[in-house]
């Protein structure tokens, strides 16, 4: 019965949103009378804050994309990995449900997986794995992992690694690519050497303006020598102190799936710049032009375009520092709590690319009032920040926890993903987790 009503509310919104809104909310925007009863029937509970539910709000219980719910139909089953949400098998992609991101430092088990191609063979001698640094350098270098570790200062940092398409599923109209919720993010503790130190050892020529990154993973076509992805960045990001050539994760060897024996970690910028199975850094005299560069790839409009319009990316710019975003790790979207629960102790994480997070707020009354959460300092620059806080609930019923972070420059997560683009990058809208009490 409830299922049927759920479907009809959804269908009505889809087919005739204005009529659905008029029926559900009436002219003054407040949910009341029969409409309130219908909406309550649909969500399966009374709605204590119905009075502040804005017109046009389809309950998150129905509207949040399945992949973002942590209850997607397909769960990854793989040795050494947790129950991630499978996005695709060829290439293998899987998202971490927000509740598995409750660890301050993301375990290798719970790291999301993003591949553009196949997996390379496991090398027989990982310490002998070679990295070539060539192009606009005075001396071409060929260094093994063992040499990198012995020749340069070794550092350990907690670093955000977030897919450029994280949050893509919240875009309307839908955009192409993995329909990530908010879980294409990790905060592992990486050990390695600074890319900067290695570039300085090679000696950058004045013409060096960008990097190009190559890895050993085969293209899905099987064509030998064709890279699955080869992105690159401005030399300034390559020279930043937290941009690492990493050979350990959380004090252990990096799992094969996550790029062993050597990977780049370019924190705060799209994850595609953190090349796995790294074997070459090509220093360029112009922006890199490998697969994954140019057009609409990892690029966003300089001026907003009409959502759903086709665009070849002519007036787009590379997505660089990722926008502010937060996750809720204490409560899964769609959770049911015991009757009589009158407070929620919320926990999560927030991050903002190269910036830090100055505040996280949560609302349980559809955004009418917001409670400030406590936000911890990051373990180091480019680490995510953990947040905690309590909200109170006046009665049993249907709630939505809305959570929203603000970066150090005062920018907040918007209500809807902004700057629509054909491949859905940079969408960082406020998230809504449905919670039923009783
Ligand atoms: N060699 C190689 N490196 C890669 C990729 C890839 O397909 N091949 N995918 C990139 C993308 S798009 C992301 S988001 C991150 C994901 O890293 P993870 O799978 O370790 O979580 O790896 C990046 N590095
Ligand atoms: Mo990515």
Coordinates of C-alpha atoms and ligand atoms in Angstrom, one line a residue:
X1 CA 0.0 0.0 0.0
X2 CA 2.7 2.5 1.1
X3 CA 4.8 1.5 -1.9
X4 CA 1.9 2.3 -4.2
X5 CA 1.5 5.8 -2.7
X6 CA 5.2 6.4 -2.9
X7 CA 5.2 5.6 -6.5
X8 CA 2.3 7.8 -7.2
X9 CA 3.8 10.8 -5.5
X10 CA 7.0 10.3 -7.4
X11 CA 5.1 9.8 -10.7
X12 CA 3.0 12.8 -10.1
X13 CA 6.0 15.0 -9.4
X14 CA 7.7 13.7 -12.5
X15 CA 4.7 14.0 -14.9
X16 CA 3.2 17.2 -13.6
X17 CA 5.3 18.8 -10.9
X18 CA 3.2 22.0 -10.6
X19 CA 0.0 20.0 -10.1
X20 CA 1.8 17.7 -7.6
X21 CA 3.0 20.7 -5.7
X22 CA -0.4 22.3 -5.7
X23 CA -2.0 19.1 -4.5
X24 CA 0.7 18.4 -1.9
X25 CA 1.2 21.9 -0.7
X26 CA -1.7 24.1 -1.6
X27 CA -1.4 27.7 -2.6
X28 CA 0.3 29.1 0.4
X29 CA 3.1 26.6 0.3
X30 CA 2.4 24.9 3.6
X31 CA 1.6 21.3 3.7
X32 CA -1.8 20.8 5.4
X33 CA -5.1 19.1 5.5
X34 CA -5.6 16.2 3.1
X35 CA -2.3 16.9 1.4
X36 CA -0.4 16.6 4.6
X37 CA -2.1 13.3 5.3
X38 CA -1.2 12.1 1.9
X39 CA 2.4 13.1 2.2
X40 CA 2.5 11.5 5.7
X41 CA 1.0 8.4 4.2
X42 CA 3.6 8.4 1.5
X43 CA 6.6 8.7 3.9
X44 CA 5.0 6.3 6.3
X45 CA 5.0 8.7 9.3
X46 CA 3.8 12.0 10.6
X47 CA 6.0 14.9 9.5
X48 CA 6.6 17.0 12.6
X49 CA 8.1 19.9 10.6
X50 CA 5.6 19.8 7.8
X51 CA 4.9 23.5 8.4
X52 CA 8.4 24.4 7.2
X53 CA 8.7 22.0 4.3
X54 CA 9.2 24.2 1.3
X55 CA 6.8 23.9 -1.6
X56 CA 8.3 21.7 -4.3
X57 CA 10.2 19.6 -1.9
X58 CA 9.8 15.9 -2.8
X59 CA 10.8 14.0 0.3
X60 CA 14.4 12.8 0.2
X61 CA 13.1 9.4 1.0
X62 CA 11.9 9.2 -2.6
X63 CA 14.1 11.7 -4.4
X64 CA 17.6 10.8 -3.4
X65 CA 19.1 8.7 -6.1
X66 CA 19.5 5.0 -5.2
X67 CA 23.3 5.1 -5.6
X68 CA 23.4 7.8 -3.0
X69 CA 21.4 5.9 -0.5
X70 CA 24.0 3.3 0.5
X71 CA 21.3 0.7 -0.4
X72 CA 22.0 0.4 -4.1
X73 CA 20.9 -2.9 -5.6
X74 CA 24.4 -4.1 -6.2
X75 CA 27.0 -4.5 -3.5
X76 CA 30.6 -5.2 -4.3
X77 CA 31.9 -8.5 -3.0
X78 CA 35.6 -8.6 -3.2
X79 CA 38.4 -9.9 -1.0
X80 CA 39.9 -7.1 1.0
X81 CA 37.1 -4.6 0.2
X82 CA 34.1 -3.6 2.3
X83 CA 30.5 -3.6 1.1
X84 CA 30.8 -0.8 -1.4
X85 CA 28.1 0.2 -3.9
X86 CA 29.0 -1.2 -7.3
X87 CA 28.8 1.3 -10.1
X88 CA 30.1 -0.9 -12.8
X89 CA 32.4 -3.9 -13.4
X90 CA 34.1 -3.0 -16.7
X91 CA 35.8 -0.8 -15.7
X92 CA 35.5 -1.6 -12.0
X93 CA 34.0 1.3 -10.1
X94 CA 32.5 1.3 -6.6
X95 CA 31.3 4.0 -4.2
X96 CA 31.7 4.0 -0.4
X97 CA 28.4 4.5 1.5
X98 CA 28.7 7.5 3.7
X99 CA 28.3 5.4 6.9
X100 CA 31.4 3.4 6.0
X101 CA 33.3 6.7 6.0
X102 CA 32.9 7.0 9.7
X103 CA 36.6 6.2 10.2
X104 CA 38.8 9.3 10.7
X105 CA 41.4 7.8 8.4
X106 CA 39.8 5.8 5.6
X107 CA 40.9 2.1 5.6
X108 CA 42.0 0.6 2.3
X109 CA 39.0 -1.7 2.7
X110 CA 36.6 1.2 2.5
X111 CA 38.2 3.3 -0.2
X112 CA 36.0 3.9 -3.2
X113 CA 37.3 2.4 -6.5
X114 CA 37.6 4.4 -9.7
X115 CA 39.1 2.9 -12.8
X116 CA 39.0 4.1 -16.4
X117 CA 40.6 1.0 -17.9
X118 CA 41.6 -2.5 -16.8
X119 CA 44.0 -3.5 -14.0
X120 CA 47.7 -3.9 -14.8
X121 CA 49.6 -7.0 -13.9
X122 CA 50.9 -7.2 -10.4
X123 CA 54.7 -6.6 -10.7
X124 CA 57.0 -9.3 -9.5
X125 CA 59.4 -6.7 -8.0
X126 CA 57.5 -3.7 -6.6
X127 CA 60.6 -2.0 -5.2
X128 CA 62.1 -2.1 -8.7
X129 CA 59.1 -0.4 -10.3
X130 CA 60.4 2.5 -12.4
X131 CA 59.2 6.1 -12.7
X132 CA 60.5 8.1 -15.6
X133 CA 60.5 11.9 -15.4
X134 CA 61.1 13.5 -18.7
X135 CA 60.1 16.4 -21.0
X136 CA 61.0 20.0 -20.0
X137 CA 63.7 19.0 -17.5
X138 CA 67.4 19.4 -17.5
X139 CA 68.1 15.7 -16.7
X140 CA 65.7 12.9 -17.5
X141 CA 65.4 10.7 -14.4
X142 CA 64.6 7.0 -14.1
X143 CA 64.1 6.1 -10.5
X144 CA 62.9 2.9 -8.8
X145 CA 60.5 3.0 -5.9
X146 CA 63.4 2.0 -3.7
X147 CA 65.5 4.9 -5.0
X148 CA 62.7 7.4 -4.5
X149 CA 62.4 6.3 -0.9
X150 CA 66.2 6.4 -0.2
X151 CA 67.0 9.7 -2.1
X152 CA 64.2 12.0 -1.0
X153 CA 62.6 13.0 2.3
X154 CA 59.7 10.6 3.1
X155 CA 56.6 12.1 4.6
X156 CA 53.2 10.9 5.8
X157 CA 50.0 12.9 5.4
X158 CA 46.3 12.3 5.6
X159 CA 45.0 13.4 2.2
X160 CA 41.6 13.8 0.6
X161 CA 41.2 12.0 -2.7
X162 CA 37.9 12.8 -4.3
X163 CA 36.6 11.9 -7.7
X164 CA 35.9 15.0 -9.8
X165 CA 32.4 13.5 -10.4
X166 CA 31.6 13.0 -6.8
X167 CA 27.9 14.1 -6.3
X168 CA 27.2 13.6 -10.0
X169 CA 23.9 11.8 -9.3
X170 CA 22.3 14.9 -7.8
X171 CA 22.4 16.7 -11.2
X172 CA 19.2 17.2 -13.1
X173 CA 19.0 16.6 -15.9
X174 CA 21.2 13.5 -15.4
X175 CA 24.7 13.7 -16.7
X176 CA 26.9 10.9 -18.1
X177 CA 29.3 8.9 -16.0
X178 CA 29.2 7.0 -12.8
X179 CA 26.2 8.1 -10.8
X180 CA 28.1 8.9 -7.6
X181 CA 26.4 10.0 -4.5
X182 CA 28.8 11.7 -2.0
X183 CA 30.9 8.6 -1.4
X184 CA 33.7 9.0 -4.1
X185 CA 35.9 10.4 -1.4
X186 CA 38.6 9.0 0.8
X187 CA 41.0 10.3 3.4
X188 CA 43.8 7.8 3.6
X189 CA 47.2 8.3 5.3
X190 CA 49.6 8.3 2.5
X191 CA 53.4 7.9 2.7
X192 CA 55.7 8.9 -0.1
X193 CA 58.0 11.6 -1.4
X194 CA 57.1 15.0 -2.7
X195 CA 56.7 15.3 -6.5
X196 CA 58.3 18.7 -6.0
X197 CA 61.6 17.2 -4.7
X198 CA 61.8 14.8 -7.6
X199 CA 61.0 17.6 -10.2
X200 CA 63.7 19.7 -8.6
X201 CA 66.2 16.9 -8.8
X202 CA 65.4 16.6 -12.5
X203 CA 65.7 20.4 -12.8
X204 CA 62.7 22.2 -14.4
X205 CA 63.4 24.2 -17.5
X206 CA 61.8 27.7 -17.7
X207 CA 59.5 26.2 -20.3
X208 CA 58.0 23.7 -17.8
X209 CA 54.3 24.8 -17.3
X210 CA 52.4 21.5 -16.7
X211 CA 52.7 17.8 -16.0
X212 CA 51.3 14.8 -17.8
X213 CA 50.8 11.6 -15.9
X214 CA 50.9 8.0 -17.2
X215 CA 50.2 4.7 -15.6
X216 CA 50.5 1.0 -16.5
X217 CA 46.8 0.1 -16.6
X218 CA 45.6 -1.1 -20.0
X219 CA 42.9 0.7 -22.1
X220 CA 39.6 -1.3 -22.2
X221 CA 40.1 -1.7 -25.9
X222 CA 43.1 -3.8 -25.2
X223 CA 45.2 -1.7 -27.6
X224 CA 48.8 -1.9 -26.4
X225 CA 50.3 1.4 -25.4
X226 CA 47.0 3.3 -25.4
X227 CA 46.5 4.9 -22.0
X228 CA 43.3 4.5 -20.2
X229 CA 43.7 8.0 -18.8
X230 CA 46.6 10.5 -18.8
X231 CA 45.8 13.7 -17.1
X232 CA 48.0 16.6 -16.0
X233 CA 48.1 19.7 -14.0
X234 CA 49.6 23.2 -13.8
X235 CA 53.1 23.0 -12.5
X236 CA 52.2 25.0 -9.4
X237 CA 50.0 22.2 -8.1
X238 CA 52.8 19.7 -8.9
X239 CA 55.1 21.8 -6.8
X240 CA 52.8 22.0 -3.8
X241 CA 54.1 20.4 -0.7
X242 CA 51.2 17.9 -0.3
X243 CA 51.4 16.5 -3.8
X244 CA 53.0 13.1 -3.3
X245 CA 54.5 10.2 -5.1
X246 CA 53.1 7.6 -2.7
X247 CA 54.2 4.1 -2.0
X248 CA 52.4 3.3 1.2
X249 CA 48.8 3.7 2.5
X250 CA 47.9 3.6 6.2
X251 CA 51.4 2.2 7.0
X252 CA 51.2 -0.7 4.6
X253 CA 51.8 -1.5 1.0
X254 CA 49.2 0.2 -1.3
X255 CA 46.7 -2.4 -2.4
X256 CA 47.0 -3.2 -6.1
X257 CA 43.6 -1.8 -6.8
X258 CA 44.6 1.5 -5.4
X259 CA 47.7 2.0 -7.6
X260 CA 50.6 0.0 -6.1
X261 CA 53.6 0.1 -6.3
X262 CA 53.5 3.9 -6.9
X263 CA 50.8 6.4 -7.4
X264 CA 50.4 10.2 -7.4
X265 CA 48.3 11.7 -4.7
X266 CA 47.2 15.2 -5.7
X267 CA 44.9 16.1 -2.8
X268 CA 42.0 18.5 -3.1
X269 CA 41.9 18.4 -6.9
X270 CA 40.0 15.9 -9.0
X271 CA 41.0 12.3 -8.2
X272 CA 41.9 11.7 -11.8
X273 CA 45.1 13.7 -11.1
X274 CA 46.1 11.0 -8.7
X275 CA 47.5 8.6 -11.3
X276 CA 47.6 5.0 -10.1
X277 CA 50.3 2.5 -11.2
X278 CA 52.4 5.6 -12.1
X279 CA 55.3 5.1 -14.4
X280 CA 55.9 8.4 -16.1
X281 CA 55.6 12.1 -15.4
X282 CA 56.0 14.1 -18.6
X283 CA 56.9 17.7 -17.9
X284 CA 55.2 19.7 -20.6
X285 CA 55.7 23.2 -22.2
X286 CA 51.9 23.6 -22.6
X287 CA 48.8 22.1 -20.8
X288 CA 48.8 18.4 -21.1
X289 CA 46.6 16.9 -23.9
X290 CA 46.3 13.2 -23.0
X291 CA 43.0 11.3 -22.7
X292 CA 40.9 12.9 -20.0
X293 CA 42.0 16.4 -21.0
X294 CA 40.2 19.0 -23.0
X295 CA 36.6 19.2 -24.2
X296 CA 34.1 18.5 -21.4
X297 CA 36.4 16.1 -19.5
X298 CA 37.0 17.2 -15.9
X299 CA 36.1 20.7 -17.1
X300 CA 33.3 23.0 -16.0
X301 CA 31.7 26.0 -17.8
X302 CA 33.3 29.4 -17.2
X303 CA 29.8 30.9 -17.6
X304 CA 26.8 28.8 -16.7
X305 CA 25.2 26.9 -19.6
X306 CA 21.6 25.8 -20.1
X307 CA 21.1 22.5 -18.1
X308 CA 20.8 19.7 -20.5
X309 CA 22.2 21.6 -23.5
X310 CA 25.0 20.0 -25.5
X311 CA 28.3 21.8 -25.4
X312 CA 31.7 20.8 -26.7
X313 CA 33.4 22.4 -23.8
X314 CA 34.9 25.3 -25.8
X315 CA 34.4 27.8 -23.0
X316 CA 35.2 25.5 -20.2
X317 CA 38.1 25.4 -17.7
X318 CA 39.7 22.5 -15.9
X319 CA 38.1 21.7 -12.6
X320 CA 40.9 22.3 -10.1
X321 CA 40.3 22.7 -6.3
X322 CA 37.2 20.7 -5.4
X323 CA 34.3 22.6 -3.9
X324 CA 33.2 22.3 -0.3
X325 CA 31.2 19.2 0.6
X326 CA 30.1 17.3 3.7
X327 CA 29.1 13.7 4.5
X328 CA 27.0 12.3 7.3
X329 CA 28.6 9.1 8.6
X330 CA 26.6 8.4 11.8
X331 CA 23.2 7.7 10.2
X332 CA 22.4 6.1 6.9
X333 CA 19.8 7.8 4.7
X334 CA 16.6 5.9 5.2
X335 CA 17.4 4.8 8.8
X336 CA 14.6 4.0 11.3
X337 CA 15.2 4.8 14.9
X338 CA 13.3 3.7 18.0
X339 CA 10.1 5.5 19.0
X340 CA 10.8 8.1 21.6
X341 CA 14.2 9.1 20.2
X342 CA 14.4 12.9 20.9
X343 CA 18.0 13.7 19.9
X344 CA 20.4 12.7 17.2
X345 CA 24.2 12.7 17.8
X346 CA 25.4 13.4 14.3
X347 CA 28.9 12.8 13.0
X348 CA 30.6 13.2 9.6
X349 CA 33.4 14.8 7.7
X350 CA 33.7 17.9 5.5
X351 CA 36.4 19.2 3.2
X352 CA 36.9 21.9 0.6
X353 CA 39.7 21.1 -1.9
X354 CA 42.7 23.3 -1.2
X355 CA 40.8 25.3 1.4
X356 CA 39.6 24.3 4.8
X357 CA 36.1 24.1 6.3
X358 CA 35.1 26.8 8.7
X359 CA 31.6 25.5 9.7
X360 CA 29.2 22.7 9.3
X361 CA 25.5 23.2 10.0
X362 CA 22.6 20.7 10.3
X363 CA 18.9 21.2 10.0
X364 CA 16.0 18.8 10.8
X365 CA 13.3 21.2 9.9
X366 CA 13.8 21.5 6.2
X367 CA 16.3 24.3 6.5
X368 CA 14.2 26.7 8.6
X369 CA 16.7 26.6 11.4
X370 CA 20.3 25.4 11.4
X371 CA 22.4 24.1 14.3
X372 CA 26.1 24.7 14.2
X373 CA 28.2 21.5 14.5
X374 CA 31.7 21.3 16.0
X375 CA 34.3 21.0 13.3
X376 CA 37.7 19.6 14.2
X377 CA 40.9 21.0 12.7
X378 CA 42.3 18.9 9.9
X379 CA 45.1 16.5 10.9
X380 CA 47.2 18.4 8.3
X381 CA 46.6 20.6 5.3
X382 CA 44.5 18.7 2.7
X383 CA 43.1 16.3 5.2
X384 CA 39.3 16.2 5.7
X385 CA 37.8 17.5 8.9
X386 CA 35.6 15.5 11.2
X387 CA 32.5 17.1 12.6
X388 CA 30.0 16.2 15.4
X389 CA 26.9 17.7 16.9
X390 CA 23.5 17.1 18.3
X391 CA 20.1 18.0 17.0
X392 CA 16.8 17.5 18.9
X393 CA 13.6 16.1 17.7
X394 CA 10.2 17.2 19.1
X395 CA 8.3 14.0 18.3
X396 CA 8.3 10.7 16.5
X397 CA 7.9 11.0 12.8
X398 CA 9.6 11.6 9.4
X399 CA 12.7 13.9 9.4
X400 CA 15.3 14.9 7.0
X401 CA 18.8 15.7 8.3
X402 CA 20.1 18.4 6.0
X403 CA 23.9 19.0 6.3
X404 CA 25.9 21.8 4.8
X405 CA 29.5 22.9 5.1
X406 CA 31.0 26.3 4.6
X407 CA 34.6 26.8 3.3
X408 CA 37.2 29.1 4.7
X409 CA 36.2 31.7 2.1
X410 CA 32.6 31.7 3.2
X411 CA 31.2 29.6 0.4
X412 CA 28.4 27.2 1.4
X413 CA 27.1 24.1 -0.3
X414 CA 24.2 25.3 -2.4
X415 CA 20.7 23.9 -2.2
X416 CA 21.0 22.4 -5.7
X417 CA 24.0 21.4 -7.7
X418 CA 25.1 24.5 -9.6
X419 CA 26.9 25.1 -12.9
X420 CA 25.4 22.1 -14.7
X421 CA 27.8 20.6 -17.2
X422 CA 27.6 17.6 -19.5
X423 CA 29.8 15.3 -17.4
X424 CA 28.5 16.4 -14.0
X425 CA 31.6 17.7 -12.3
X426 CA 31.7 19.8 -9.1
X427 CA 28.1 19.3 -8.0
X428 CA 28.2 19.9 -4.2
X429 CA 24.6 20.5 -3.2
X430 CA 23.4 20.2 0.4
X431 CA 22.6 16.6 1.2
X432 CA 19.4 15.3 2.8
X433 CA 19.2 12.1 4.8
X434 CA 15.7 10.8 5.6
X435 CA 15.3 9.5 9.2
X436 CA 12.2 7.9 10.6
X437 CA 11.6 7.9 14.3
X438 CA 9.2 5.3 15.6
Ligands
LIG1 N1 46.3 4.8 -13.9 C1 45.1 5.3 -13.5 N2 45.0 6.1 -12.5 C2 43.8 6.6 -12.0 C3 42.6 6.3 -12.7 C4 42.7 5.3 -13.7 O1 41.7 4.9 -14.3 N3 43.9 4.9 -14.1 N4 41.4 6.8 -12.2 C5 41.6 8.1 -11.6 C6 40.3 8.6 -11.0 S1 39.2 9.2 -12.0 C7 40.1 8.6 -9.6 S2 38.8 9.4 -8.9 C8 41.1 8.0 -8.7 C9 40.5 7.0 -7.8 O2 41.4 6.4 -7.0 P1 41.1 5.0 -6.2 O3 40.5 4.0 -7.1 O4 42.3 4.6 -5.5 O5 40.0 5.4 -5.1 O6 42.2 7.4 -9.4 C10 42.6 8.1 -10.5 N5 43.8 7.5 -11.0
LIG2 MO1 37.6 10.3 -10.8

